[in-house]
Amino acid sequence: MLKIDRLEQAVPALGLIKSAQPRTVNWAAVSAELGTGLPQDFMELAERYPAFIMADFLSLHLPDPGEEVGLVRGMKETLRSLAELHEEEMTEGYVPYPEPGGLIPWGDSAEGDNFYWRTGRDGPDSWTVVVETRNGYWGTYEGTLTEYLTGLVTGTVEPDGLPPDFPGENPTVIS
């Protein structure tokens, strides 16, 4: 919960879309459909917020209650595209989930960039962030999704491969 609180402090506009009551997401359905659980900070974020776009650029894919299978179907569609890129040797060695260390998508950008978790043996809360930009840049961040977003806003994480002015101070948020 502390990681989400830091993100909320860094992005005050999140308060405009925060749910008055916790959103009840069927995480068992997500896990069953995807074949794995997801990081705790992502689940907590989804229980507070609908899917949103930050700074008119980064779309964070959060499930709506009752639409959990739709979220996973979207993830699987992105994984099929990633598998095609991998077959063409255009992923810098990254592989799609469910391969060991495979990537699972959690967001994308208005310019065709993709954001993933890199899965690992130690479970979802140890997964790291991988960014694939439309220009063929692949970068990693050794932390959680919410730490990554918070760091982008506070300036402690470089927006490598992304527009240099993203997300800017006090970024907008729309759902």
Tab-separated table of C-alpha atoms in Angstrom:
chain	number	residue	atom	x	y	z
A	1	MET	CA	0.000	0.000	0.000
A	2	LEU	CA	2.904	2.356	0.698
A	3	LYS	CA	4.002	2.203	-2.962
A	4	ILE	CA	0.568	3.310	-4.137
A	5	ASP	CA	0.482	6.104	-1.558
A	6	ARG	CA	3.768	7.415	-3.001
A	7	LEU	CA	2.306	7.318	-6.518
A	8	GLU	CA	-0.787	9.206	-5.315
A	9	GLN	CA	1.457	11.872	-3.743
A	10	ALA	CA	3.479	12.200	-6.961
A	11	VAL	CA	0.353	12.317	-9.154
A	12	PRO	CA	-2.317	14.335	-7.303
A	13	ALA	CA	-4.631	14.125	-10.340
A	14	LEU	CA	-5.230	10.463	-9.472
A	15	GLY	CA	-7.522	11.720	-6.717
A	16	LEU	CA	-9.975	12.896	-9.372
A	17	ILE	CA	-10.624	9.335	-10.586
A	18	LYS	CA	-10.183	7.377	-7.355
A	19	SER	CA	-13.114	5.112	-6.523
A	20	ALA	CA	-15.107	6.109	-3.465
A	21	GLN	CA	-15.360	2.435	-2.465
A	22	PRO	CA	-12.818	-0.327	-3.131
A	23	ARG	CA	-13.445	-1.952	-6.500
A	24	THR	CA	-14.006	-5.702	-6.259
A	25	VAL	CA	-11.870	-7.373	-8.914
A	26	ASN	CA	-12.032	-11.142	-9.333
A	27	TRP	CA	-8.299	-11.838	-9.158
A	28	ALA	CA	-8.922	-15.592	-9.152
A	29	ALA	CA	-10.501	-15.263	-12.611
A	30	VAL	CA	-7.554	-13.201	-13.838
A	31	SER	CA	-5.059	-15.748	-12.485
A	32	ALA	CA	-6.990	-18.687	-13.918
A	33	GLU	CA	-7.267	-17.105	-17.367
A	34	LEU	CA	-3.669	-15.824	-17.457
A	35	GLY	CA	-2.002	-18.739	-15.669
A	36	THR	CA	-0.319	-16.621	-12.994
A	37	GLY	CA	-1.067	-14.107	-10.299
A	38	LEU	CA	-0.126	-10.450	-10.732
A	39	PRO	CA	1.923	-8.087	-8.552
A	40	GLN	CA	0.276	-6.845	-5.361
A	41	ASP	CA	0.792	-3.148	-6.174
A	42	PHE	CA	-1.020	-3.596	-9.503
A	43	MET	CA	-3.925	-5.348	-7.800
A	44	GLU	CA	-4.173	-2.619	-5.160
A	45	LEU	CA	-4.082	0.039	-7.870
A	46	ALA	CA	-6.911	-1.696	-9.756
A	47	GLU	CA	-8.976	-1.850	-6.582
A	48	ARG	CA	-8.692	1.949	-6.232
A	49	TYR	CA	-8.772	3.147	-9.857
A	50	PRO	CA	-10.259	2.384	-13.256
A	51	ALA	CA	-7.945	2.057	-16.258
A	52	PHE	CA	-6.379	5.460	-16.870
A	53	ILE	CA	-4.131	7.490	-19.140
A	54	MET	CA	-1.346	9.525	-17.595
A	55	ALA	CA	-0.107	12.736	-19.247
A	56	ASP	CA	-2.123	11.985	-22.409
A	57	PHE	CA	0.473	9.322	-23.171
A	58	LEU	CA	0.718	6.193	-20.986
A	59	SER	CA	-2.338	3.936	-20.729
A	60	LEU	CA	-2.397	1.700	-17.680
A	61	HIS	CA	-4.554	-1.375	-18.249
A	62	LEU	CA	-6.526	-2.051	-15.094
A	63	PRO	CA	-9.462	-4.478	-15.044
A	64	ASP	CA	-12.997	-3.316	-14.365
A	65	PRO	CA	-14.988	-5.556	-12.039
A	66	GLY	CA	-16.801	-8.101	-14.206
A	67	GLU	CA	-14.446	-7.487	-17.148
A	68	GLU	CA	-11.450	-9.430	-15.862
A	69	VAL	CA	-11.448	-11.964	-18.708
A	70	GLY	CA	-11.494	-9.092	-21.218
A	71	LEU	CA	-8.332	-7.682	-19.637
A	72	VAL	CA	-6.567	-11.021	-19.990
A	73	ARG	CA	-7.734	-11.410	-23.595
A	74	GLY	CA	-6.141	-8.051	-24.370
A	75	MET	CA	-2.943	-9.168	-22.658
A	76	LYS	CA	-2.898	-12.372	-24.692
A	77	GLU	CA	-3.364	-10.417	-27.927
A	78	THR	CA	-0.323	-8.313	-27.063
A	79	LEU	CA	1.589	-11.492	-26.201
A	80	ARG	CA	0.814	-12.914	-29.667
A	81	SER	CA	2.285	-9.764	-31.239
A	82	LEU	CA	5.311	-10.042	-28.970
A	83	ALA	CA	5.751	-13.701	-29.985
A	84	GLU	CA	5.818	-12.648	-33.652
A	85	LEU	CA	8.474	-10.027	-32.891
A	86	HIS	CA	10.445	-12.633	-30.959
A	87	GLU	CA	10.315	-15.050	-33.909
A	88	GLU	CA	11.712	-12.245	-36.083
A	89	GLU	CA	14.488	-11.690	-33.487
A	90	MET	CA	13.285	-8.162	-32.753
A	91	THR	CA	12.906	-8.408	-28.958
A	92	GLU	CA	16.514	-8.149	-27.731
A	93	GLY	CA	16.131	-11.659	-26.343
A	94	TYR	CA	12.972	-10.953	-24.358
A	95	VAL	CA	10.363	-13.691	-24.620
A	96	PRO	CA	6.594	-13.668	-24.143
A	97	TYR	CA	4.948	-15.229	-21.121
A	98	PRO	CA	4.479	-18.143	-20.328
A	99	GLU	CA	8.111	-18.846	-21.234
A	100	PRO	CA	10.438	-18.590	-18.211
A	101	GLY	CA	11.245	-14.915	-17.664
A	102	GLY	CA	8.532	-14.060	-20.180
A	103	LEU	CA	6.943	-10.649	-20.475
A	104	ILE	CA	3.351	-9.801	-19.521
A	105	PRO	CA	1.905	-6.466	-20.735
A	106	TRP	CA	0.466	-3.913	-18.318
A	107	GLY	CA	0.252	-0.797	-20.472
A	108	ASP	CA	1.003	1.007	-23.704
A	109	SER	CA	1.431	4.522	-25.018
A	110	ALA	CA	-0.258	6.803	-27.482
A	111	GLU	CA	2.844	6.456	-29.681
A	112	GLY	CA	3.032	2.651	-29.848
A	113	ASP	CA	5.315	1.935	-26.906
A	114	ASN	CA	4.587	-1.114	-24.732
A	115	PHE	CA	5.115	-1.663	-21.017
A	116	TYR	CA	5.590	-5.119	-19.514
A	117	TRP	CA	6.498	-7.031	-16.408
A	118	ARG	CA	9.351	-9.479	-16.739
A	119	THR	CA	8.235	-12.542	-14.823
A	120	GLY	CA	10.537	-14.444	-12.529
A	121	ARG	CA	10.814	-17.406	-10.220
A	122	ASP	CA	10.420	-15.397	-7.027
A	123	GLY	CA	6.804	-14.487	-7.781
A	124	PRO	CA	4.905	-11.481	-9.092
A	125	ASP	CA	6.059	-9.023	-6.431
A	126	SER	CA	9.657	-9.433	-7.619
A	127	TRP	CA	8.884	-8.825	-11.310
A	128	THR	CA	10.637	-5.923	-12.992
A	129	VAL	CA	9.457	-3.436	-15.623
A	130	VAL	CA	10.434	-3.656	-19.288
A	131	VAL	CA	9.748	-0.877	-21.778
A	132	GLU	CA	9.622	-1.477	-25.540
A	133	THR	CA	9.485	1.725	-27.560
A	134	ARG	CA	8.223	2.146	-31.082
A	135	ASN	CA	11.821	2.963	-32.076
A	136	GLY	CA	13.063	-0.500	-31.126
A	137	TYR	CA	14.540	0.529	-27.762
A	138	TRP	CA	14.199	-2.023	-24.955
A	139	GLY	CA	14.887	-0.923	-21.400
A	140	THR	CA	14.451	-2.345	-17.938
A	141	TYR	CA	13.657	-0.928	-14.541
A	142	GLU	CA	14.532	-3.021	-11.488
A	143	GLY	CA	11.433	-2.232	-9.468
A	144	THR	CA	7.664	-2.417	-9.392
A	145	LEU	CA	5.176	-0.796	-11.726
A	146	THR	CA	4.147	1.818	-9.157
A	147	GLU	CA	7.781	2.568	-8.278
A	148	TYR	CA	8.479	3.031	-11.988
A	149	LEU	CA	5.546	5.416	-12.492
A	150	THR	CA	6.382	7.343	-9.333
A	151	GLY	CA	10.013	7.628	-10.401
A	152	LEU	CA	9.075	8.912	-13.850
A	153	VAL	CA	6.986	11.678	-12.277
A	154	THR	CA	9.478	12.612	-9.560
A	155	GLY	CA	12.437	12.485	-11.945
A	156	THR	CA	14.277	9.654	-10.187
A	157	VAL	CA	13.683	7.360	-13.184
A	158	GLU	CA	14.870	8.447	-16.606
A	159	PRO	CA	12.258	8.145	-19.361
A	160	ASP	CA	14.753	6.177	-21.462
A	161	GLY	CA	13.361	5.646	-24.941
A	162	LEU	CA	10.236	7.685	-24.162
A	163	PRO	CA	9.677	11.371	-24.928
A	164	PRO	CA	12.157	13.328	-22.779
A	165	ASP	CA	9.427	15.568	-21.341
A	166	PHE	CA	7.229	12.648	-20.246
A	167	PRO	CA	5.410	12.747	-17.908
A	168	GLY	CA	6.242	16.250	-16.752
A	169	GLU	CA	5.408	17.781	-13.393
A	170	ASN	CA	1.912	17.172	-12.057
A	171	PRO	CA	0.744	15.030	-15.007
A	172	THR	CA	-2.897	14.835	-15.998
A	173	VAL	CA	-4.883	11.654	-15.480
A	174	ILE	CA	-8.035	10.642	-17.324
A	175	SER	CA	-10.041	7.447	-17.116
